[in-house]
Short mmCIF file of C-alpha atoms in Angstrom, two decimals:
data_model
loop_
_atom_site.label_atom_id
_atom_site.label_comp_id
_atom_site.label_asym_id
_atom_site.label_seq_id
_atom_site.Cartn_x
_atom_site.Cartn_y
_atom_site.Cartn_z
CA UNK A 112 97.03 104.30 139.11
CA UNK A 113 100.36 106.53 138.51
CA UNK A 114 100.55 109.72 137.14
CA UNK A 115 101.65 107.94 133.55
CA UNK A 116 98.54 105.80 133.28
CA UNK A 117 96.23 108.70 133.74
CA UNK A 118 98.02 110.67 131.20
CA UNK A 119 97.47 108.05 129.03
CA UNK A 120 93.93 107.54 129.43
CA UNK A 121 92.82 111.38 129.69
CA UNK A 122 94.91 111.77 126.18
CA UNK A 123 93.32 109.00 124.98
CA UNK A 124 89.68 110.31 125.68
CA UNK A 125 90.57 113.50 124.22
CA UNK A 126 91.44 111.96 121.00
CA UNK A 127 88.61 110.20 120.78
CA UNK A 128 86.47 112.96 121.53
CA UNK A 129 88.64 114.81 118.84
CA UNK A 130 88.05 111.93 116.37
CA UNK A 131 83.94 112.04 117.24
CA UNK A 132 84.02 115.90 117.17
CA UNK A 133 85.63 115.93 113.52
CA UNK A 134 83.22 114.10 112.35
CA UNK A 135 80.00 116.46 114.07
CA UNK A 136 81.88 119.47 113.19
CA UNK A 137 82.27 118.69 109.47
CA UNK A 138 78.28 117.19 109.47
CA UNK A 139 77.65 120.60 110.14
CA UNK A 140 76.47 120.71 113.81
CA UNK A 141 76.60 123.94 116.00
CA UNK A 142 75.66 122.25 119.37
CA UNK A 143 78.91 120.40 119.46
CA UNK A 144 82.57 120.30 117.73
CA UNK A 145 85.74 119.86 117.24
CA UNK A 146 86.30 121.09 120.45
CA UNK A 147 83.56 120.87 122.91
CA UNK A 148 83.70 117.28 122.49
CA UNK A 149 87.24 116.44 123.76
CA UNK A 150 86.30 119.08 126.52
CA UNK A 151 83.43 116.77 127.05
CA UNK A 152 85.25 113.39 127.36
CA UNK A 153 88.18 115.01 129.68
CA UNK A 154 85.30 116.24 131.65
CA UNK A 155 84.02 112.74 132.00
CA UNK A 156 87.55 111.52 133.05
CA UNK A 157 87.99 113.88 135.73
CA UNK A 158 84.68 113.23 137.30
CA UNK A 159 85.50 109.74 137.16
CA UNK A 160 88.99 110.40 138.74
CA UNK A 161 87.40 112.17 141.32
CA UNK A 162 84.83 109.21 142.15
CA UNK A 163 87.49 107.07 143.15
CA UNK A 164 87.95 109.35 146.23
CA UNK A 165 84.42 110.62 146.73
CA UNK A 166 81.75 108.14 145.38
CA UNK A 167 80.78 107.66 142.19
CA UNK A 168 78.12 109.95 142.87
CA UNK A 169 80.48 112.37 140.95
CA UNK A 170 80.10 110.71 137.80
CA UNK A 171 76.06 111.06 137.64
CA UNK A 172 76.25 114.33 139.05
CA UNK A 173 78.84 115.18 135.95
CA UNK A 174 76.27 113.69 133.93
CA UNK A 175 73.58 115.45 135.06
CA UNK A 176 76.26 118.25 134.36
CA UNK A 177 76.36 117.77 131.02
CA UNK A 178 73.16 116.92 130.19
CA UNK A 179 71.91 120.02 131.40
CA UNK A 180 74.37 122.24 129.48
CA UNK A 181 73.36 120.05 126.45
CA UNK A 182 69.45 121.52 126.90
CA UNK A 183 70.67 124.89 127.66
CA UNK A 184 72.48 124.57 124.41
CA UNK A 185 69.65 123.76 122.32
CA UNK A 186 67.52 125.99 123.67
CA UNK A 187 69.73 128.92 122.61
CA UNK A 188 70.37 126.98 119.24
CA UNK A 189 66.58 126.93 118.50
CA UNK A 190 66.17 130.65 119.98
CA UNK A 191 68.97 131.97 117.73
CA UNK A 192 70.19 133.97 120.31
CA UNK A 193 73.27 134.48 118.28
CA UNK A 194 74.25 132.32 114.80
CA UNK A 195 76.35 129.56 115.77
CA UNK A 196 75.87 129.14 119.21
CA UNK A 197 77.37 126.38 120.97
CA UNK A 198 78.60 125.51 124.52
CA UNK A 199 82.01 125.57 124.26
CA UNK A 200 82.31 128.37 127.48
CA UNK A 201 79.78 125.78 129.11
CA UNK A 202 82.09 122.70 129.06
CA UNK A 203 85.19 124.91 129.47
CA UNK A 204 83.54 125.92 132.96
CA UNK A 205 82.03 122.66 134.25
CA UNK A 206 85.81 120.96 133.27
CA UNK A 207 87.80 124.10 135.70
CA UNK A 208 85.20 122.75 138.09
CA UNK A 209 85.91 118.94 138.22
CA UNK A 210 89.83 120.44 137.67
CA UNK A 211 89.58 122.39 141.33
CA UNK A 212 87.96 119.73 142.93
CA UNK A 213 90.48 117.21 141.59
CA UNK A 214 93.51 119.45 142.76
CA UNK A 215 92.36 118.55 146.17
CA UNK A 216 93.50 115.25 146.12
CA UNK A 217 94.50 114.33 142.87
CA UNK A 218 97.87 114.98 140.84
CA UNK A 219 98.88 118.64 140.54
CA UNK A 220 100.95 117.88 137.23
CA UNK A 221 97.68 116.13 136.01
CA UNK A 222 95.45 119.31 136.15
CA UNK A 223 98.78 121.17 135.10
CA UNK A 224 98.97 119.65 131.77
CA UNK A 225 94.53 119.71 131.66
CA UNK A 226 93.96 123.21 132.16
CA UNK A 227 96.49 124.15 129.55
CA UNK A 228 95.41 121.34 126.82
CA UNK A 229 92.26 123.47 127.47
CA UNK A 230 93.77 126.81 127.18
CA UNK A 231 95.57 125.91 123.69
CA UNK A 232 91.65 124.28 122.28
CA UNK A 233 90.11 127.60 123.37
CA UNK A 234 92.40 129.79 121.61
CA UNK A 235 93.13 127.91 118.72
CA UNK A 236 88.97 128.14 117.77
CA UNK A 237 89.95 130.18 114.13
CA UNK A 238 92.51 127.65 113.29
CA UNK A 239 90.66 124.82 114.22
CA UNK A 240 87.17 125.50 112.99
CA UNK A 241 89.30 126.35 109.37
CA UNK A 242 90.78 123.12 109.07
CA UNK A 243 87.17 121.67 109.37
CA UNK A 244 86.08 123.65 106.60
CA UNK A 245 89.29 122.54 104.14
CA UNK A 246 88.50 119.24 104.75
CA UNK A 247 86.50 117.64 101.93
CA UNK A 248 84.25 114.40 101.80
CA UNK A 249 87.24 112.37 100.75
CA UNK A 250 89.46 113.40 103.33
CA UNK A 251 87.16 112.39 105.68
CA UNK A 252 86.52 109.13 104.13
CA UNK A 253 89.87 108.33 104.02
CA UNK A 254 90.22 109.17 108.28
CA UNK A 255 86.98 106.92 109.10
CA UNK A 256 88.58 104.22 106.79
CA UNK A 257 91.43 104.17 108.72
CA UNK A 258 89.29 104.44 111.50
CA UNK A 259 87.61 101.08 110.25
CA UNK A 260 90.72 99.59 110.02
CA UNK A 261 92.53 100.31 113.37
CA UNK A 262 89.94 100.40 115.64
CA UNK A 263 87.34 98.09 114.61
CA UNK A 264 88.82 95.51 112.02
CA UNK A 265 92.10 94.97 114.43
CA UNK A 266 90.47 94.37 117.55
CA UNK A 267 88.28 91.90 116.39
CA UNK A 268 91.16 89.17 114.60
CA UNK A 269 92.46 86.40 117.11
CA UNK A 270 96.32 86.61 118.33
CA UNK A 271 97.07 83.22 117.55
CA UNK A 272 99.39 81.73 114.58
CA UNK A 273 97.95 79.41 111.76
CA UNK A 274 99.54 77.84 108.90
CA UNK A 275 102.37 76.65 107.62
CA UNK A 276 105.75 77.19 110.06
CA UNK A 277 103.04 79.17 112.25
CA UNK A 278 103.67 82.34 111.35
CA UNK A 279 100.70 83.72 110.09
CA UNK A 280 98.88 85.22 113.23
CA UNK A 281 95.97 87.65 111.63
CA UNK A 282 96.09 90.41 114.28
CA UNK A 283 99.65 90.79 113.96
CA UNK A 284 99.48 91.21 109.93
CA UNK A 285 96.83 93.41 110.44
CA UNK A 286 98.65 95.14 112.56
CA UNK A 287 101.44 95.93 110.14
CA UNK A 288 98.46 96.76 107.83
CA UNK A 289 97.38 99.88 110.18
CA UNK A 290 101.24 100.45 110.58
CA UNK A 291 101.61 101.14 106.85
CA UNK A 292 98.23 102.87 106.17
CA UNK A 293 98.91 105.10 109.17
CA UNK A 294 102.36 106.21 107.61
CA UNK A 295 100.97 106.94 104.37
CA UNK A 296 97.61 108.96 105.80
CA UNK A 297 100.44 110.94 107.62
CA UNK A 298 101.58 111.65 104.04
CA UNK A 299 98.21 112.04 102.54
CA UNK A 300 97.50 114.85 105.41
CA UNK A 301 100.35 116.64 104.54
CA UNK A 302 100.07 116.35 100.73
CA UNK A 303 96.35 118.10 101.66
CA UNK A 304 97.60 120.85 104.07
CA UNK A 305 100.32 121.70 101.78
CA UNK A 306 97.82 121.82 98.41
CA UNK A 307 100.02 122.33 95.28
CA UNK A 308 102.10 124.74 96.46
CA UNK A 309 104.99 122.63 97.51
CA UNK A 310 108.32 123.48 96.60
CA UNK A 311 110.67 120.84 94.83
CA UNK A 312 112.47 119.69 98.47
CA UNK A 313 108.57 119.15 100.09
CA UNK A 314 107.41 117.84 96.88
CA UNK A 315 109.78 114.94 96.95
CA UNK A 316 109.53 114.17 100.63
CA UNK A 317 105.77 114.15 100.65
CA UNK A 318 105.75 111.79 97.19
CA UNK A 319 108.25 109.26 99.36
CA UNK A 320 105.92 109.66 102.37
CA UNK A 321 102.96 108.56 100.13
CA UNK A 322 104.36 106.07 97.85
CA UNK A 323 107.84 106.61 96.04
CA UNK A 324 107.00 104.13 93.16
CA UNK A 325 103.65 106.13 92.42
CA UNK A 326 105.80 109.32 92.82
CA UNK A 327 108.19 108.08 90.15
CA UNK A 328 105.57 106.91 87.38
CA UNK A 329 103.62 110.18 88.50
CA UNK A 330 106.58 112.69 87.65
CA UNK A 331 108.03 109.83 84.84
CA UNK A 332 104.62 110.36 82.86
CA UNK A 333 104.87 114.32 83.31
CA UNK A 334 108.27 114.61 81.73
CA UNK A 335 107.84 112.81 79.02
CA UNK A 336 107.98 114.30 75.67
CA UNK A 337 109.74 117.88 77.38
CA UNK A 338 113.20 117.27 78.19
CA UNK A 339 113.16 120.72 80.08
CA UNK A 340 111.19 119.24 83.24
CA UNK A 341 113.27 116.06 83.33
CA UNK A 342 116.15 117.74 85.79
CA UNK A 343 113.30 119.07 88.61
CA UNK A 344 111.39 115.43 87.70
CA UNK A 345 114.54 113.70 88.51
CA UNK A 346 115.12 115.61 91.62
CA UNK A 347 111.79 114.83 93.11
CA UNK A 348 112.22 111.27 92.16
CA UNK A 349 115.78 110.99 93.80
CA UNK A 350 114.26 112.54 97.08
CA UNK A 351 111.29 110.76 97.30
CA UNK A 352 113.59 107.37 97.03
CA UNK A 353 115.39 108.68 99.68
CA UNK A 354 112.69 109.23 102.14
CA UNK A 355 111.24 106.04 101.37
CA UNK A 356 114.41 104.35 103.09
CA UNK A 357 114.47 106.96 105.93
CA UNK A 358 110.36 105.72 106.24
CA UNK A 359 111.41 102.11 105.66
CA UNK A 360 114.27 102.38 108.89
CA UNK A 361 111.58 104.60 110.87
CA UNK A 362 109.03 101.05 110.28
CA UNK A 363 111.71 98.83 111.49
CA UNK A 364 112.61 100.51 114.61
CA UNK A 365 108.54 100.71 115.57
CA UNK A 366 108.21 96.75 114.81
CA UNK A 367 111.48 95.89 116.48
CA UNK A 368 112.72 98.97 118.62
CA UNK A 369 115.07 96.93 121.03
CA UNK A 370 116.77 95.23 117.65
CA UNK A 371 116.80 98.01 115.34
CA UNK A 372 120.11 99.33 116.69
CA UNK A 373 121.82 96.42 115.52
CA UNK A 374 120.40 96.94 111.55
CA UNK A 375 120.48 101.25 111.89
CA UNK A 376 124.72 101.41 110.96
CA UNK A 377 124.51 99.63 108.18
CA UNK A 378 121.47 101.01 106.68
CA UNK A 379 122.23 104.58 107.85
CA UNK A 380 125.00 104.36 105.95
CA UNK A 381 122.53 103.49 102.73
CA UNK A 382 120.42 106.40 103.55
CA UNK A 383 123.73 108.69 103.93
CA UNK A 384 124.70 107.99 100.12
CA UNK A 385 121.04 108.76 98.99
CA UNK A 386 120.98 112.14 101.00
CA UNK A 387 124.39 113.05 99.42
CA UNK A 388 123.03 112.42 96.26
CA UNK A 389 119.15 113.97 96.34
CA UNK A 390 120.84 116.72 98.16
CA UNK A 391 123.34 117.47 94.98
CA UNK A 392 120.82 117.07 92.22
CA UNK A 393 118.32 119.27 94.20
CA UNK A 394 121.33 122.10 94.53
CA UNK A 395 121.96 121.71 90.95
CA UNK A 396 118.66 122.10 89.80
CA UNK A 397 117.62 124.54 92.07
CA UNK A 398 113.87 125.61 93.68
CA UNK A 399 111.47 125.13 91.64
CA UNK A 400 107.69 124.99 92.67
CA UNK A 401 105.98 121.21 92.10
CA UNK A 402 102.46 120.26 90.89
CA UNK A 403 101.88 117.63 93.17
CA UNK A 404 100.25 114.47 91.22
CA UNK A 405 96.55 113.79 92.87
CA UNK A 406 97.39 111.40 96.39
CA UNK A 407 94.68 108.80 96.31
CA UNK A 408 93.40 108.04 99.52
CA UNK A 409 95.52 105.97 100.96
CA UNK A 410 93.13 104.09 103.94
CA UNK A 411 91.30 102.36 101.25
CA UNK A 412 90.16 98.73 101.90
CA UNK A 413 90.75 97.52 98.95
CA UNK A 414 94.77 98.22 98.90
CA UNK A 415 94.65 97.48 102.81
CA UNK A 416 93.57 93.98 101.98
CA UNK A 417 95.77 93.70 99.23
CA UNK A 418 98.81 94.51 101.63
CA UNK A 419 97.68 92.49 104.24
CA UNK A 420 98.31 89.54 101.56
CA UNK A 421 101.49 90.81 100.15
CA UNK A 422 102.81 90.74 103.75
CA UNK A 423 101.54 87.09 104.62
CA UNK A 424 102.84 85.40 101.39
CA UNK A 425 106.30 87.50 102.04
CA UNK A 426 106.03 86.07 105.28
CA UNK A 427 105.24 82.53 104.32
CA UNK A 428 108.29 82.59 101.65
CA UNK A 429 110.63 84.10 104.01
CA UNK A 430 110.34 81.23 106.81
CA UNK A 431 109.63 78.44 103.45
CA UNK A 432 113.27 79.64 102.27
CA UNK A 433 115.18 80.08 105.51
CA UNK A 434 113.95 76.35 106.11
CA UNK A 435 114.83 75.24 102.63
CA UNK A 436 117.64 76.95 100.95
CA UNK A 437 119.06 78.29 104.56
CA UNK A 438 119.89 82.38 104.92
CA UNK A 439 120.63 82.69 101.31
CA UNK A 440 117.11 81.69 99.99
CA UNK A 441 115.72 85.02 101.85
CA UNK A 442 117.62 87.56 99.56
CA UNK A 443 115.41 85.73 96.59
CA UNK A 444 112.42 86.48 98.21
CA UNK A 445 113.68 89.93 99.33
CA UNK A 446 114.85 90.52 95.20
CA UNK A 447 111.36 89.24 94.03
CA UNK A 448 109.38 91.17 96.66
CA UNK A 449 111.28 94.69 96.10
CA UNK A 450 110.60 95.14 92.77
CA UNK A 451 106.92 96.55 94.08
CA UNK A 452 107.01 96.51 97.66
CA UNK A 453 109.61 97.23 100.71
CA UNK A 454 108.05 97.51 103.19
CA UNK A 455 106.43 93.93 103.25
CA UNK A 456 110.18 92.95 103.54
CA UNK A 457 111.15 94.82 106.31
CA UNK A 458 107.94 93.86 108.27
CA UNK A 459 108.88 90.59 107.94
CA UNK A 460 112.38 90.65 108.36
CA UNK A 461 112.24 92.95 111.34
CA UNK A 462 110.18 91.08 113.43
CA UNK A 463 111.92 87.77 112.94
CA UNK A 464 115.34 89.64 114.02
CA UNK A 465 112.90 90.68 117.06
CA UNK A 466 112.07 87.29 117.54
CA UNK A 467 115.85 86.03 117.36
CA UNK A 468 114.47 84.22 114.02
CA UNK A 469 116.93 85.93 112.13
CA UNK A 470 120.65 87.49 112.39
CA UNK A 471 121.09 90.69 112.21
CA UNK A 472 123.44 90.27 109.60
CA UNK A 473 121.07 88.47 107.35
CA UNK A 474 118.31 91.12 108.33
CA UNK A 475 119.22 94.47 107.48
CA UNK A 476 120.55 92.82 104.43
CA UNK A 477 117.50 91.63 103.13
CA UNK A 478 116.05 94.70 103.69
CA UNK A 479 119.17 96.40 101.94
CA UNK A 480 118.71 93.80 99.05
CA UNK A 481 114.49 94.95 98.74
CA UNK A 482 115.30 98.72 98.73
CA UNK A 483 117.86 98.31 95.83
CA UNK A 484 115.97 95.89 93.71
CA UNK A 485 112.62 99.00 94.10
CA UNK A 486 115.78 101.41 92.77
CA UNK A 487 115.80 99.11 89.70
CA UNK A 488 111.98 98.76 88.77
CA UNK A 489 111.84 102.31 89.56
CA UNK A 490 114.98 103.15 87.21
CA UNK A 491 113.37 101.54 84.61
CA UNK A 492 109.80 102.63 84.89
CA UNK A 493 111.80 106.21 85.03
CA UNK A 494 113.25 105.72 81.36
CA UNK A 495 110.19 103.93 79.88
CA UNK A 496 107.81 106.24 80.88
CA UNK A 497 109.42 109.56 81.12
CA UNK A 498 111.98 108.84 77.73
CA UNK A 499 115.76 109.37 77.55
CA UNK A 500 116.02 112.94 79.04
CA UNK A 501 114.65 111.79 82.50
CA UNK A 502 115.82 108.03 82.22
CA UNK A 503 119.94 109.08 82.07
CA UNK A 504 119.60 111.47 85.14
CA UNK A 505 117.80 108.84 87.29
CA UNK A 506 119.75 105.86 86.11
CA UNK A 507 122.78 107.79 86.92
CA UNK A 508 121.92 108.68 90.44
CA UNK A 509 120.17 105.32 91.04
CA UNK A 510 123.16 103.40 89.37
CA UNK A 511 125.48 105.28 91.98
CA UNK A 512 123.29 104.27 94.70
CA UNK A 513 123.39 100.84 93.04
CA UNK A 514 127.05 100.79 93.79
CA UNK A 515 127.02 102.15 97.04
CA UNK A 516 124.06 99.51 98.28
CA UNK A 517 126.24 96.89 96.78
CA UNK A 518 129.52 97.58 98.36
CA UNK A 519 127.51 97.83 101.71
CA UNK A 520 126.05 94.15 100.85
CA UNK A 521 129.46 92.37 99.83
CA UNK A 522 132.47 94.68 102.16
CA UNK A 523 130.55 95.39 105.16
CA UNK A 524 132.17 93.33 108.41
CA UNK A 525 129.86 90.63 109.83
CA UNK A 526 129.04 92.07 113.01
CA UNK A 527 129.55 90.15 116.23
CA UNK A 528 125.40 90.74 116.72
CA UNK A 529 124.97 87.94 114.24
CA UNK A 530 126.22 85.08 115.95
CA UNK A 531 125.58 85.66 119.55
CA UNK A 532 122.37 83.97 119.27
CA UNK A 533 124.27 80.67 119.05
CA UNK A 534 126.78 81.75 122.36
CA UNK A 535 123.81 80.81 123.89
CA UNK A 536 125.09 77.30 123.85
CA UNK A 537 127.63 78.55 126.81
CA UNK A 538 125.00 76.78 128.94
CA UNK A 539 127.66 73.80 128.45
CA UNK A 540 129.30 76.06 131.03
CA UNK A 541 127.16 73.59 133.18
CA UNK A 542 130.25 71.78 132.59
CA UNK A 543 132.17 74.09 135.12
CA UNK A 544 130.20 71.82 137.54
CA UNK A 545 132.49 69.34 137.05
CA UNK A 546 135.04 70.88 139.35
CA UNK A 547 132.76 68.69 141.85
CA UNK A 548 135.96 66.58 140.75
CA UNK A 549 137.80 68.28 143.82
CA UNK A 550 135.76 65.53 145.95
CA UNK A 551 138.54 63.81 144.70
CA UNK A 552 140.71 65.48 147.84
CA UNK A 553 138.31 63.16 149.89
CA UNK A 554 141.30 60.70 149.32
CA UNK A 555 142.88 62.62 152.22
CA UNK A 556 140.96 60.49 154.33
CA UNK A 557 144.06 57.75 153.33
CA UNK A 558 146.34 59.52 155.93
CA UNK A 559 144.26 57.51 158.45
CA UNK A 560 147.17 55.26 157.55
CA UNK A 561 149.36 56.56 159.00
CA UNK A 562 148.19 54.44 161.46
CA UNK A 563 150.71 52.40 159.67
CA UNK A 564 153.47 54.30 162.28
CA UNK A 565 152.45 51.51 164.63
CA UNK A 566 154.90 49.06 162.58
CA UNK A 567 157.58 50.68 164.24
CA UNK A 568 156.35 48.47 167.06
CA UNK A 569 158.49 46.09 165.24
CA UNK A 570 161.80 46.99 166.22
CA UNK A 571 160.83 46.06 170.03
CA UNK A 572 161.52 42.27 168.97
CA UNK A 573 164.66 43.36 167.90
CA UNK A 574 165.65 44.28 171.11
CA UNK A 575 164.18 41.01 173.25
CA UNK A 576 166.35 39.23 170.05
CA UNK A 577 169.69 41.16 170.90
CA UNK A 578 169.29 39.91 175.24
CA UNK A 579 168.98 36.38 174.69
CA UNK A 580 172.49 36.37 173.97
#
């Protein structure tokens, strides 16, 4: 076991005793939190560490350890010695033992990187214990939903493909499921943290975070009927489209990190025009603080379920259309699809291009072809719903963007990454094998003839011819 693979499985028992001591903290437990229980579960991995070179005698005697801190705990608890009491200073001091033992023989940057993970959780008590109390019943609905639907739900589905052209395989569409929620949670978090305070540039890049189409009806529905708020509702709907591509290209290169460079020019150079432009509107505008429209939760089942079929029919019609209509049937798919969704799309597209199903040409344009069409339905949800005032500002900064996406589509070089799947074919350099041909200079063996030099035994009857005269 390197010094890598215990990183990774100490940080992974400290999340998880992170997750479980959320969830105790919040339920309103003073024997154990937020914090004693990742001290807990690092404990336990230490101890265990330790076994491997002492017994595992360690890990029962840890155990024991705990156990008995556990009854000392309650005792106090049930005593009210003091209001609160817990055994944080209990764990803190049985993990510095396992630590020093460990240093003995174990991995001096492991306990390095321990003792001040446990440093930082002892200090930051205040801040920590705070957050708990911010947190409300929905908030941590929507983290054991997710919860739910990374940990238990994805497990559990085979890896294996079914259907038609094989290419619906449940774990990995689930996966892409927990890939999505995951983003938007991120959002959701910040969108909590943040309250309603956030200022026009946050505003915008936690609506595109969440869900930029939401964002856009959200703000479209506030400025209608008051032209005044349709220049800050315009701003915040310009930057939210813009971090919805930079979270659409951050989605790509996790599903397909070793192909991503070849798609990133190309679409950079998308997300470079909307920056330009979000940035100008914003600096015309100006600050301005933002009431943040109510973020549903976003680890719902419901929705989850609902994306998890959005991505296999997008899926299904991708491969149905690259075998029927060739490349050019996928930009359908990718026009139909965008109108409400991109990132089923780029799922798709990006892991065929990481399968070396697709150029990556034909990928990044798909994608390209997805974001634009969501700039249209989310143009003209702008001027329905938020009236002329908003609808000219957006449709003017979308219809540049329009422009921009489509002179990327039509003028942009094919790239020499599109075609070197078929190069592969320079296996006929087999063919090099032919120059067994130079067996041919086996023919050399003919100057054995010149054995032939023996006719010049010939002109010895010439002589015999010339004496019987």
């Amino acid at each position: 076991m390197d010094v890598a693979d215990i990183f990774q499985r100490l940080g992974l028992g400290a999340a998880l005793g992170l997750l479980v001591g959320l969830q105790r903290e919040h339920a309103g437990t003073n024997l154990a939190g937020i914090r004693s229980f990742p001290l807990v579960t690092i404990f336990g991995g230490l101890c265990a560490l330790l076994g491997m070179s002492y017994g595992g005698w360690m890990v029962g005697a840890g155990l024991l350890a705990v156990a008995a801190m556990l009854v000392v705990g309650n005792v106090r608890q049930h005593a009210e010695v003091r209001d609160g009491a817990g055994i944080t200073t209990e764990v803190a001091a049985l993990l510095m033992y396992a630590l020093g033992a460990y240093l003995i023989q174990g991995v001096m940057e492991v306990a390095v990187v321990v003792a001040g993970v446990l440093a930082v959780l002892l200090h930051l008590k205040s801040q920590m214990h705070a957050f708990v109390k911010r947190i409300e019943n929905k908030d941590i609905k929507a983290v054991m939903q997710f919860v739910l639907i990374s940990l238990v739900i994805l497990p559990l589905l085979p890896d294996q493909t079914y259907g038609p052209y094989a290419v619906l395989n449940p774990r990995n569409i689930w996966w892409m499921v927990v890939l999505i929620v995951g983003v938007q949670l991120a959002g959701y978090v910040l969108y909590r943290l943040v309250g309603q305070g956030a200022g026009t540039l946050l505003g915008g890049m936690l609506g595109g975070l969440i869900s930029s189409t939401a964002t856009t009806v959200a703000y479209a529905r506030q400025a209608h009927g008051s032209p005044a708020a349709a220049p800050l509702a315009a701003t915040v709907i310009m930057l939210a489209s813009t971090v919805s591509l930079l979270r659409v290209m951050v989605v790509a290169a996790l599903v397909a990190p070793l192909a991503v460079g070849a798609i990133a020019l190309p679409l950079g150079a998308m997300l470079a025009a909307l920056v330009v432009l979000s940035l100008t509107q914003f600096f015309l505008v100006g600050r301005a603080p933002v009431q943040l429209p109510a973020a549903e939760n976003p680890a719902e089942l419901k929705p989850a379920l609902f994306f998890a079929g959005l991505y296999a029919l997008v899926t299904i019609g991708i491969a149905a259309a690259q075998d029927w209509f060739g490349n050019s049937g996928l930009y359908v798919v990718a026009l139909i699809s965008g109108l409400t969704d991109v990132d089923a799309v780029t799922l798709s597209s990006t892991r065929m291009l990481s399968q070396n199903r697709l150029p990556a040409d034909v990928a990044w344009r798909v994608i390209l072809v997805a974001a634009l069409a969501n700039l249209v339905f989310k143009g003209a949800s702008a001027y329905v719903l938020g009236g002329k005032a908003l609808g000219r500002r957006v449709l003017l900064l979308f219809g540049l963007a329009l422009a921009w996406g489509l002179a990327l589509l039509f003028l942009w070089p094919q790239s020499a990454s599109a075609t070197p799947a078929t190069p592969v074919t320079p296996v006929t350099p087999v063919t090099p094998v032919t120059p067994v041909t130079p067996v041919t200079p086996v023919t050399p063996v003919f100057p054995a003839t010149p054995a032939t030099p023996a006719t010049p035994a010939t002109p010895a009857p010439s002589n015999p011819v010339q004496a019987v005269p």
